[in-house]
Amino acid sequence: MDNNSINDADIRALFNAYRQTPSSDTDFMRRLEQKMDAIEYIRRRNTCTVRRYRRAMVAAAIAGFVSGAVFTMAVPYIEHIIQKTLQFIDLPHGVGQNLAWIAVTVLSALAAFVTYDLMTPTTATDKN
Amino acid sequence: MTRQQFIAHVEDNQSELRRFLTALCCGDHSRADDIAQESLLKAFLSCDGLEKPDKFKAWLFRIAFNTYMDSCRSRRETVSYDTLTATATTARADDAFKYQALYAALDRIPERERTAILLFYMEGYQTSQIADIVNVSDAAVRQMLSRARTHLRSLLTANNI
């Protein structure tokens, strides 16, 4: 017990005398703040990118919906064009209309995709 | 916690943290500073989740300890004491010489025991607080401290301190 307390006091004194001076506090804090700036920059960029992707998705959905509605109204004309174009083929009854609906779907999906593609950031053009 | 608040807390605690890490790294200043920077950045990234800002220092020391342990795991090769002394000698010759024997002794104590003894004697933490930082039980900390004292005593005696 005595031995332990003596040793304990010795060790305590040894560590009390330990006054190792670290490198400059100013340099250390400057380095840290530079890294924190970099982290905050990346965070801001990420937030901005996520926001732009969300906006692009909403715009693509709207574009798809609007073009779908417009092309749906134009289905009789599309069907007419298809029948005129393929008049040399003897199309069974109703196939022309089905092809018109397929064209509406494809065109709406294309409109949505192009809108999304235009609105998403690219590394070469994105300046924000 | 805002950036300004975080920086204010760091400015209050960074020198103690770096002193602790320097001793933990047995005098390797550059490694200690790298671990301190990494720990502080980890703390910055997760400071929003800190529930009790008054326990900032203990929380910071826990992150630093975990970062140090990760760094030890990633350093597959054990750096010899000679290399450590050489690094310290070029950087801060007087200090390195002054604490050479202490660093040599600390270098021969297992990391967890070294952490416990430094937190206890250098930072003045209670065993329950050390248990929280090192993530072991209070009894385990007492055991680590006892073993570390024995180790340190024999090593320092061998070095005639």
Short mmCIF file of C-alpha atoms in Angstrom, two decimals:
data_model
loop_
_atom_site.label_atom_id
_atom_site.label_comp_id
_atom_site.label_asym_id
_atom_site.label_seq_id
_atom_site.Cartn_x
_atom_site.Cartn_y
_atom_site.Cartn_z
CA MET A 1 0.00 0.00 0.00
CA ASP A 2 2.80 2.34 0.95
CA ASN A 3 4.70 1.32 -2.10
CA ASN A 4 1.69 2.05 -4.28
CA SER A 5 1.11 5.51 -2.83
CA ILE A 6 4.78 6.41 -3.29
CA ASN A 7 4.70 5.25 -6.85
CA ASP A 8 1.45 7.04 -7.44
CA ALA A 9 2.92 10.31 -6.15
CA ASP A 10 6.01 9.83 -8.29
CA ILE A 11 3.96 9.20 -11.40
CA ARG A 12 1.73 12.17 -10.63
CA ALA A 13 4.80 14.40 -10.22
CA LEU A 14 6.23 13.11 -13.47
CA PHE A 15 3.09 13.98 -15.41
CA ASN A 16 2.72 17.31 -13.63
CA ALA A 17 6.18 18.18 -14.89
CA TYR A 18 5.22 17.18 -18.42
CA ARG A 19 4.91 20.43 -20.36
CA GLN A 20 5.50 19.39 -23.93
CA THR A 21 4.89 22.40 -26.16
CA PRO A 22 2.84 21.58 -29.23
CA SER A 23 3.30 23.39 -32.54
CA SER A 24 1.82 26.87 -32.96
CA ASP A 25 -1.84 27.13 -31.93
CA THR A 26 -2.47 29.70 -34.66
CA ASP A 27 -1.12 27.44 -37.40
CA PHE A 28 -3.07 24.50 -36.04
CA MET A 29 -6.33 26.47 -35.93
CA ARG A 30 -5.70 27.93 -39.39
CA ARG A 31 -5.19 24.44 -40.84
CA LEU A 32 -8.33 23.24 -39.10
CA GLU A 33 -10.42 26.17 -40.34
CA GLN A 34 -9.18 25.60 -43.90
CA LYS A 35 -10.33 21.98 -43.70
CA MET A 36 -13.64 23.07 -42.18
CA ASP A 37 -14.08 25.54 -45.06
CA ALA A 38 -13.49 22.70 -47.53
CA ILE A 39 -16.05 20.52 -45.73
CA GLU A 40 -18.61 23.33 -45.71
CA TYR A 41 -17.99 23.99 -49.40
CA ILE A 42 -18.61 20.31 -50.22
CA ARG A 43 -21.71 20.32 -48.00
CA ARG A 44 -23.09 23.41 -49.78
CA ARG A 45 -22.36 21.85 -53.18
CA ASN A 46 -24.08 18.62 -52.16
CA THR A 47 -27.16 20.46 -50.89
CA CYS A 48 -27.26 22.51 -54.09
CA THR A 49 -26.89 19.41 -56.28
CA VAL A 50 -29.62 17.51 -54.41
CA ARG A 51 -31.93 20.53 -54.76
CA ARG A 52 -31.23 20.73 -58.50
CA TYR A 53 -31.88 17.01 -59.00
CA ARG A 54 -35.18 17.33 -57.12
CA ARG A 55 -36.15 20.33 -59.25
CA ALA A 56 -35.22 18.39 -62.40
CA MET A 57 -37.38 15.44 -61.31
CA VAL A 58 -40.38 17.70 -60.69
CA ALA A 59 -39.88 19.46 -64.03
CA ALA A 60 -39.54 16.10 -65.82
CA ALA A 61 -42.76 14.86 -64.22
CA ILE A 62 -44.61 18.03 -65.25
CA ALA A 63 -43.17 17.90 -68.78
CA GLY A 64 -44.13 14.22 -69.09
CA PHE A 65 -47.65 14.89 -67.82
CA VAL A 66 -48.23 17.97 -70.02
CA SER A 67 -46.83 16.36 -73.17
CA GLY A 68 -48.85 13.21 -72.39
CA ALA A 69 -52.03 15.29 -72.15
CA VAL A 70 -51.24 17.19 -75.37
CA PHE A 71 -50.38 14.03 -77.32
CA THR A 72 -53.51 12.28 -75.95
CA MET A 73 -55.64 15.06 -77.41
CA ALA A 74 -53.79 14.56 -80.67
CA VAL A 75 -54.33 10.77 -80.76
CA PRO A 76 -56.86 10.89 -83.68
CA TYR A 77 -54.35 12.86 -85.78
CA ILE A 78 -51.48 10.58 -84.82
CA GLU A 79 -53.59 7.56 -85.69
CA HIS A 80 -54.42 9.16 -89.06
CA ILE A 81 -50.74 9.83 -89.77
CA ILE A 82 -49.84 6.25 -88.85
CA GLN A 83 -52.54 4.79 -91.07
CA LYS A 84 -51.47 7.04 -93.98
CA THR A 85 -47.82 6.17 -93.52
CA LEU A 86 -48.46 2.44 -93.28
CA GLN A 87 -51.26 2.31 -95.88
CA PHE A 88 -49.34 -0.18 -98.03
CA ILE A 89 -49.49 -2.67 -95.10
CA ASP A 90 -52.83 -4.23 -94.42
CA LEU A 91 -53.13 -3.34 -90.70
CA PRO A 92 -55.69 -5.36 -88.71
CA HIS A 93 -58.50 -3.34 -87.12
CA GLY A 94 -57.40 -1.39 -83.99
CA VAL A 95 -53.66 -1.75 -84.54
CA GLY A 96 -53.35 1.83 -85.80
CA GLN A 97 -54.94 3.15 -82.60
CA ASN A 98 -52.66 0.98 -80.43
CA LEU A 99 -49.63 2.30 -82.32
CA ALA A 100 -50.88 5.85 -81.73
CA TRP A 101 -51.01 5.21 -77.96
CA ILE A 102 -47.54 3.66 -78.05
CA ALA A 103 -46.32 6.81 -79.86
CA VAL A 104 -47.96 9.01 -77.19
CA THR A 105 -46.20 7.05 -74.45
CA VAL A 106 -42.82 7.16 -76.17
CA LEU A 107 -43.07 10.89 -76.98
CA SER A 108 -44.16 11.77 -73.40
CA ALA A 109 -41.36 9.69 -71.91
CA LEU A 110 -38.89 11.34 -74.30
CA ALA A 111 -40.13 14.82 -73.30
CA ALA A 112 -39.71 13.92 -69.62
CA PHE A 113 -36.23 12.48 -70.18
CA VAL A 114 -35.00 15.48 -72.22
CA THR A 115 -36.33 17.90 -69.58
CA TYR A 116 -34.58 15.94 -66.80
CA ASP A 117 -31.36 15.78 -68.78
CA LEU A 118 -31.38 19.52 -69.49
CA MET A 119 -32.05 20.43 -65.88
CA THR A 120 -29.55 18.16 -64.15
CA PRO A 121 -26.11 19.62 -63.39
CA THR A 122 -23.15 18.43 -65.39
CA THR A 123 -19.56 18.85 -64.30
CA ALA A 124 -18.62 20.77 -67.43
CA THR A 125 -21.45 23.30 -67.44
CA ASP A 126 -22.45 23.58 -63.80
CA LYS A 127 -21.09 26.79 -62.41
CA ASN A 128 -23.14 27.10 -59.22
CA MET B 1 -23.98 24.08 -32.55
CA THR B 2 -22.86 26.79 -34.94
CA ARG B 3 -19.43 26.95 -36.51
CA GLN B 4 -18.44 29.87 -34.25
CA GLN B 5 -19.51 27.99 -31.12
CA PHE B 6 -17.63 24.91 -32.28
CA ILE B 7 -14.46 26.93 -32.94
CA ALA B 8 -14.76 28.62 -29.53
CA HIS B 9 -15.01 25.21 -27.83
CA VAL B 10 -12.06 23.90 -29.87
CA GLU B 11 -9.91 26.92 -29.02
CA ASP B 12 -10.56 26.25 -25.33
CA ASN B 13 -9.61 22.58 -25.54
CA GLN B 14 -7.19 22.08 -28.45
CA SER B 15 -3.94 22.56 -26.53
CA GLU B 16 -4.93 19.96 -23.90
CA LEU B 17 -6.08 17.59 -26.62
CA ARG B 18 -2.83 17.98 -28.53
CA ARG B 19 -0.73 17.58 -25.39
CA PHE B 20 -2.62 14.37 -24.58
CA LEU B 21 -2.22 13.07 -28.15
CA THR B 22 1.47 13.97 -28.23
CA ALA B 23 2.03 11.90 -25.11
CA LEU B 24 -0.19 9.14 -26.50
CA CYS B 25 1.88 9.15 -29.71
CA CYS B 26 5.05 9.02 -27.58
CA GLY B 27 6.30 12.42 -28.74
CA ASP B 28 5.45 12.14 -32.43
CA HIS B 29 4.14 15.70 -32.91
CA SER B 30 3.18 15.46 -36.54
CA ARG B 31 1.19 12.26 -35.99
CA ALA B 32 -0.45 13.76 -32.90
CA ASP B 33 -1.42 16.89 -34.85
CA ASP B 34 -2.79 14.82 -37.75
CA ILE B 35 -4.91 12.76 -35.34
CA ALA B 36 -6.06 15.95 -33.60
CA GLN B 37 -7.08 17.50 -36.93
CA GLU B 38 -8.91 14.34 -38.00
CA SER B 39 -10.66 14.09 -34.64
CA LEU B 40 -11.75 17.73 -34.74
CA LEU B 41 -13.11 17.34 -38.25
CA LYS B 42 -15.06 14.25 -37.17
CA ALA B 43 -16.34 16.25 -34.22
CA PHE B 44 -17.30 19.14 -36.51
CA LEU B 45 -19.24 16.79 -38.78
CA SER B 46 -21.19 15.30 -35.90
CA CYS B 47 -21.42 18.24 -33.48
CA ASP B 48 -25.12 18.71 -34.26
CA GLY B 49 -25.74 15.37 -32.53
CA LEU B 50 -23.96 16.44 -29.33
CA GLU B 51 -26.68 16.39 -26.68
CA LYS B 52 -24.73 17.95 -23.80
CA PRO B 53 -22.42 20.78 -24.96
CA ASP B 54 -21.00 20.99 -21.41
CA LYS B 55 -19.46 17.54 -22.00
CA PHE B 56 -17.70 18.75 -25.14
CA LYS B 57 -14.19 18.06 -23.84
CA ALA B 58 -14.91 14.45 -22.81
CA TRP B 59 -16.73 13.89 -26.10
CA LEU B 60 -13.74 15.29 -28.00
CA PHE B 61 -11.31 13.07 -26.10
CA ARG B 62 -13.47 10.03 -26.89
CA ILE B 63 -13.37 10.86 -30.61
CA ALA B 64 -9.61 11.45 -30.39
CA PHE B 65 -9.08 8.13 -28.62
CA ASN B 66 -11.12 6.27 -31.25
CA THR B 67 -9.27 8.04 -34.06
CA TYR B 68 -5.96 7.17 -32.43
CA MET B 69 -6.97 3.50 -32.12
CA ASP B 70 -8.06 3.47 -35.79
CA SER B 71 -4.73 5.00 -36.76
CA CYS B 72 -2.88 2.33 -34.76
CA ARG B 73 -4.85 -0.40 -36.51
CA SER B 74 -4.08 1.08 -39.92
CA ARG B 75 -0.37 1.35 -39.15
CA ARG B 76 0.48 -2.28 -39.77
CA GLU B 77 4.14 -1.78 -39.18
CA THR B 78 5.12 -0.78 -35.70
CA VAL B 79 7.22 2.35 -35.79
CA SER B 80 10.29 1.80 -33.69
CA TYR B 81 11.10 4.09 -30.80
CA ASP B 82 14.32 5.16 -32.62
CA THR B 83 12.24 6.52 -35.51
CA LEU B 84 9.98 8.37 -33.09
CA THR B 85 12.92 9.92 -31.32
CA ALA B 86 14.46 10.92 -34.63
CA THR B 87 11.23 12.65 -35.70
CA ALA B 88 10.95 14.46 -32.42
CA THR B 89 14.59 15.41 -32.38
CA THR B 90 14.39 17.27 -35.66
CA ALA B 91 11.21 19.04 -34.64
CA ARG B 92 11.70 20.00 -31.03
CA ALA B 93 15.06 18.81 -29.87
CA ASP B 94 14.98 20.18 -26.33
CA ASP B 95 11.53 18.84 -25.48
CA ALA B 96 12.23 15.51 -27.08
CA PHE B 97 15.41 15.11 -25.09
CA LYS B 98 13.73 16.20 -21.89
CA TYR B 99 10.91 13.68 -22.18
CA GLN B 100 12.84 10.96 -23.97
CA ALA B 101 12.69 8.52 -21.07
CA LEU B 102 9.00 9.17 -20.46
CA TYR B 103 8.19 8.62 -24.14
CA ALA B 104 10.31 5.48 -24.17
CA ALA B 105 8.37 4.13 -21.21
CA LEU B 106 4.99 5.15 -22.64
CA ASP B 107 5.91 3.53 -25.94
CA ARG B 108 6.23 0.18 -24.20
CA ILE B 109 2.79 0.33 -22.56
CA PRO B 110 -0.26 -0.98 -24.49
CA GLU B 111 -2.39 1.78 -26.07
CA ARG B 112 -5.42 1.42 -23.80
CA GLU B 113 -3.34 1.41 -20.63
CA ARG B 114 -1.39 4.40 -21.93
CA THR B 115 -4.63 6.25 -22.64
CA ALA B 116 -5.98 5.46 -19.18
CA ILE B 117 -2.85 6.60 -17.39
CA LEU B 118 -2.57 9.81 -19.42
CA LEU B 119 -6.20 10.72 -18.90
CA PHE B 120 -5.91 9.97 -15.19
CA TYR B 121 -2.64 11.73 -14.40
CA MET B 122 -2.38 14.36 -17.11
CA GLU B 123 -5.99 15.39 -17.60
CA GLY B 124 -7.20 14.58 -14.10
CA TYR B 125 -10.19 12.51 -15.20
CA GLN B 126 -11.98 10.18 -12.77
CA THR B 127 -12.08 6.48 -13.60
CA SER B 128 -15.79 6.68 -14.46
CA GLN B 129 -15.06 9.46 -17.00
CA ILE B 130 -12.17 7.46 -18.45
CA ALA B 131 -14.48 4.45 -18.71
CA ASP B 132 -16.86 6.60 -20.74
CA ILE B 133 -14.09 7.80 -23.07
CA VAL B 134 -12.41 4.42 -23.57
CA ASN B 135 -15.80 2.66 -23.66
CA VAL B 136 -15.06 0.02 -21.03
CA SER B 137 -16.34 -0.58 -17.50
CA ASP B 138 -15.16 1.33 -14.45
CA ALA B 139 -13.59 -1.85 -13.05
CA ALA B 140 -11.71 -2.41 -16.31
CA VAL B 141 -10.29 1.13 -16.11
CA ARG B 142 -9.11 0.51 -12.55
CA GLN B 143 -7.45 -2.68 -13.72
CA MET B 144 -5.83 -0.90 -16.69
CA LEU B 145 -4.55 1.86 -14.41
CA SER B 146 -3.11 -0.66 -12.00
CA ARG B 147 -1.36 -2.54 -14.78
CA ALA B 148 -0.13 0.70 -16.37
CA ARG B 149 1.31 1.91 -13.05
CA THR B 150 3.16 -1.36 -12.60
CA HIS B 151 4.48 -1.19 -16.16
CA LEU B 152 5.47 2.43 -15.88
CA ARG B 153 7.14 1.92 -12.52
CA SER B 154 9.31 -0.92 -13.79
CA LEU B 155 10.15 0.91 -17.03
CA LEU B 156 11.03 4.16 -15.30
CA THR B 157 13.10 2.34 -12.71
CA ALA B 158 15.00 0.62 -15.50
CA ASN B 159 15.65 4.07 -17.03
CA ASN B 160 16.72 5.49 -13.64
CA ILE B 161 14.09 8.23 -13.50
#
